[in-house]
Coordinates of C-alpha atoms in Angstrom, one line a residue:
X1 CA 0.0 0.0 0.0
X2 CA 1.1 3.1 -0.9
X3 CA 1.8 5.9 1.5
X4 CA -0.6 8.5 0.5
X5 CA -3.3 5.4 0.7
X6 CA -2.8 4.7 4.4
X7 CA -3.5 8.6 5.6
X8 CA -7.1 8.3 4.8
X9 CA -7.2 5.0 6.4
X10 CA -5.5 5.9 9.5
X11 CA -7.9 9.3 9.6
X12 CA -11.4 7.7 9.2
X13 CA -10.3 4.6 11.5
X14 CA -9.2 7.1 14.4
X15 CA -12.1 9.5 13.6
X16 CA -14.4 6.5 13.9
X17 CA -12.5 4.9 17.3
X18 CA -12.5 8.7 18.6
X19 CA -16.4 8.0 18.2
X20 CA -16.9 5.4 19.2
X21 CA -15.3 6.0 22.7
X22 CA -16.4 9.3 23.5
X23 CA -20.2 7.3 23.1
X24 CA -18.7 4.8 25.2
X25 CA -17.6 7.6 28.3
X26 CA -21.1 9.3 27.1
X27 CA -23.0 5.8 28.1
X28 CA -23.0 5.7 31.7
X29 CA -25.2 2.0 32.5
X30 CA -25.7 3.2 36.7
X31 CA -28.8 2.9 38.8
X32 CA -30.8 4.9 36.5
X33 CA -30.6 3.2 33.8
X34 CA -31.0 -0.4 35.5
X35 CA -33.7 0.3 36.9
X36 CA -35.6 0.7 33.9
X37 CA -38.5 -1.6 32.3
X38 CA -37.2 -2.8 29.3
X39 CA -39.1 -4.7 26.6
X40 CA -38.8 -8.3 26.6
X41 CA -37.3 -8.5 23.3
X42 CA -33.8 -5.9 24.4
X43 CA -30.6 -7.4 23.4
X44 CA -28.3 -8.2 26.5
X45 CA -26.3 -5.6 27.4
X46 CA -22.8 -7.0 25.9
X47 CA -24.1 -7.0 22.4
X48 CA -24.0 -3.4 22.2
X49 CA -20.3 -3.1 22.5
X50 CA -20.2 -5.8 19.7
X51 CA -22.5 -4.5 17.5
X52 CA -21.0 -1.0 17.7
X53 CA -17.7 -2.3 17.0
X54 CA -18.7 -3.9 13.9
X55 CA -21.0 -0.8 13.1
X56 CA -18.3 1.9 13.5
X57 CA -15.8 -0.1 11.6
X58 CA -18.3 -0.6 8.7
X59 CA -19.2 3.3 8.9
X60 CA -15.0 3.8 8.6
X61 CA -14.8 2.1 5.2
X62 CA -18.2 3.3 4.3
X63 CA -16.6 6.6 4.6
X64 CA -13.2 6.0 3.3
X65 CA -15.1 4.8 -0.1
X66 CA -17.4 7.5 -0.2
X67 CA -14.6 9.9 0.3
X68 CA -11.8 8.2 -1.8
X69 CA -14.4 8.3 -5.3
X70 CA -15.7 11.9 -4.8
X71 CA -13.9 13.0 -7.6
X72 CA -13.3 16.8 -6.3
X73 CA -13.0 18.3 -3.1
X74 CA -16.6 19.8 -2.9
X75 CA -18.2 16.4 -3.2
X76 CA -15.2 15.3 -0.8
X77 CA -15.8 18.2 2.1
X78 CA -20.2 17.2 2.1
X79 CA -18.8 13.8 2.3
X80 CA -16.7 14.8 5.8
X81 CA -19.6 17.0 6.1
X82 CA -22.3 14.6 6.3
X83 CA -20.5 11.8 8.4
X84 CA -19.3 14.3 10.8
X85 CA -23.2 15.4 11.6
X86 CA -23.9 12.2 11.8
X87 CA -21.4 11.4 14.4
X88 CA -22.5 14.5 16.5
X89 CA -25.9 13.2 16.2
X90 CA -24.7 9.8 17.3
X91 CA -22.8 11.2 20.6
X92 CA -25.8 14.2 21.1
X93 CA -28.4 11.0 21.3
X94 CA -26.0 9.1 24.1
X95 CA -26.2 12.3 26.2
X96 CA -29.6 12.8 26.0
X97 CA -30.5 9.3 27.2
X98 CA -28.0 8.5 29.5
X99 CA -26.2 11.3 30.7
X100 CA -29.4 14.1 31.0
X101 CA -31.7 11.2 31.5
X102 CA -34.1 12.0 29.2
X103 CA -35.3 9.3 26.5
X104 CA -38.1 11.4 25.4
X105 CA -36.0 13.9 24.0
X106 CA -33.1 11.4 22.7
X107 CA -36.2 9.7 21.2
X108 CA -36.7 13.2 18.9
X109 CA -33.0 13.2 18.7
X110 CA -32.6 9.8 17.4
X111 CA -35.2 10.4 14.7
X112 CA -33.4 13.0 13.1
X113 CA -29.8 10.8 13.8
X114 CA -32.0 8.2 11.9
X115 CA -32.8 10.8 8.8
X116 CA -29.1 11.6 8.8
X117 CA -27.7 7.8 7.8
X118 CA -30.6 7.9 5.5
X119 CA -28.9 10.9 4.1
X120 CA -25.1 9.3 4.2
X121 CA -26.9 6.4 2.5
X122 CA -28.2 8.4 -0.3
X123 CA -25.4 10.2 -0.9
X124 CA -22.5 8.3 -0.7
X125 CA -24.7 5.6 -2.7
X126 CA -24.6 8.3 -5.5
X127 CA -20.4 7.7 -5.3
X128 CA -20.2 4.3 -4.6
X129 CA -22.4 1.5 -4.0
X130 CA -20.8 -0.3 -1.9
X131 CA -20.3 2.8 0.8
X132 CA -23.8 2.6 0.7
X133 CA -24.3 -1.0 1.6
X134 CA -22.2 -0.8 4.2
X135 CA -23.9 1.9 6.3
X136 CA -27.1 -0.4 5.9
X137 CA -26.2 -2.5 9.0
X138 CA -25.9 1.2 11.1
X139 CA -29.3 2.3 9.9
X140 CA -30.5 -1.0 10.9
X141 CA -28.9 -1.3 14.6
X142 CA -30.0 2.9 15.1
X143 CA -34.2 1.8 14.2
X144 CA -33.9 -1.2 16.9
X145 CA -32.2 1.9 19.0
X146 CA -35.1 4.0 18.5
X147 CA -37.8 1.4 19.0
X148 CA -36.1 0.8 22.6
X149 CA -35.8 4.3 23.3
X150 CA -39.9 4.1 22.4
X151 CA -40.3 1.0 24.3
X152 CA -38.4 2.7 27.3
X153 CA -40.6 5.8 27.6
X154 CA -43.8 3.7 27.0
X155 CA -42.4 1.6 30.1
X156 CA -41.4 4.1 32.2
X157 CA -42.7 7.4 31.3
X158 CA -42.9 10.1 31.8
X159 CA -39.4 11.3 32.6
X160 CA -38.2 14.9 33.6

């Protein structure tokens, strides 16, 4: 691999890890959040960490592909553009529910978090298709997100 080739790939893995744990320091699992109802159909707790590994590695290639065929550097600034939203979203939607306690308003949050990989989807599908296919897994893991944040304020409502 040439030398050039490796910056990207050392940029969007240690944007994603950079991610990734700030979520993880964001996600405090105390008191609170044990002692709420959760539907029957919740994944155990140590999936998360494994899906969300997988997940931000497939959103690092995602965006190294997306970025690597943008052909000029307006297309290749949205692309940063767009994933960086996206990963604010992503951290904003950790501190609503678990650091301010509030999974009614991470549950507004996360629908807009949710129209924002739509967005990535759509865009970097118009640069390549695989970037595309690989954030598919992320959209799916944020909707079964936002159906337990809507399962955990129908359970233990209202909050504030």
């Amino acid at each position: 691999m040439k030398k050039p080739a490796l910056l990207p790939i050392l940029l969007a893995a240690g944007v994603a890890l950079a991610v990734a744990i700030m979520g993880g320091t964001i996600t405090v699992l105390d008191d609170w959040y044990y002692s709420l109802a959760q539907p029957y159909w919740a994944p155990p707790d140590f999936a998360f960490a494994i899906v969300w590994t997988i997940v931000f590695a497939l959103i690092a290639i995602s965006g190294l592909l997306a970025w690597e065929n943008s052909g000029d550097r307006r297309t290749a600034e949205t692309v940063i553009g767009l994933f960086a939203i996206n990963g604010f979203l992503n951290l904003g939607w950790s501190f609503l529910f678990f650091r301010m306690q509030r999974p009614d308003w991470a549950f507004y949050e996360v629908i807009i978090f949710l129209l924002s990989i739509v967005v990535l989807i759509v865009y970097c599908g118009r640069l390549s298709r695989t970037s595309a296919v690989l954030l598919l897994p992320y959209l799916a893991w944020v909707s079964i997100a936002a159906a337990l944040n809507y399962e955990v304020i129908r359970l233990n409502g209202p909050f504030g």
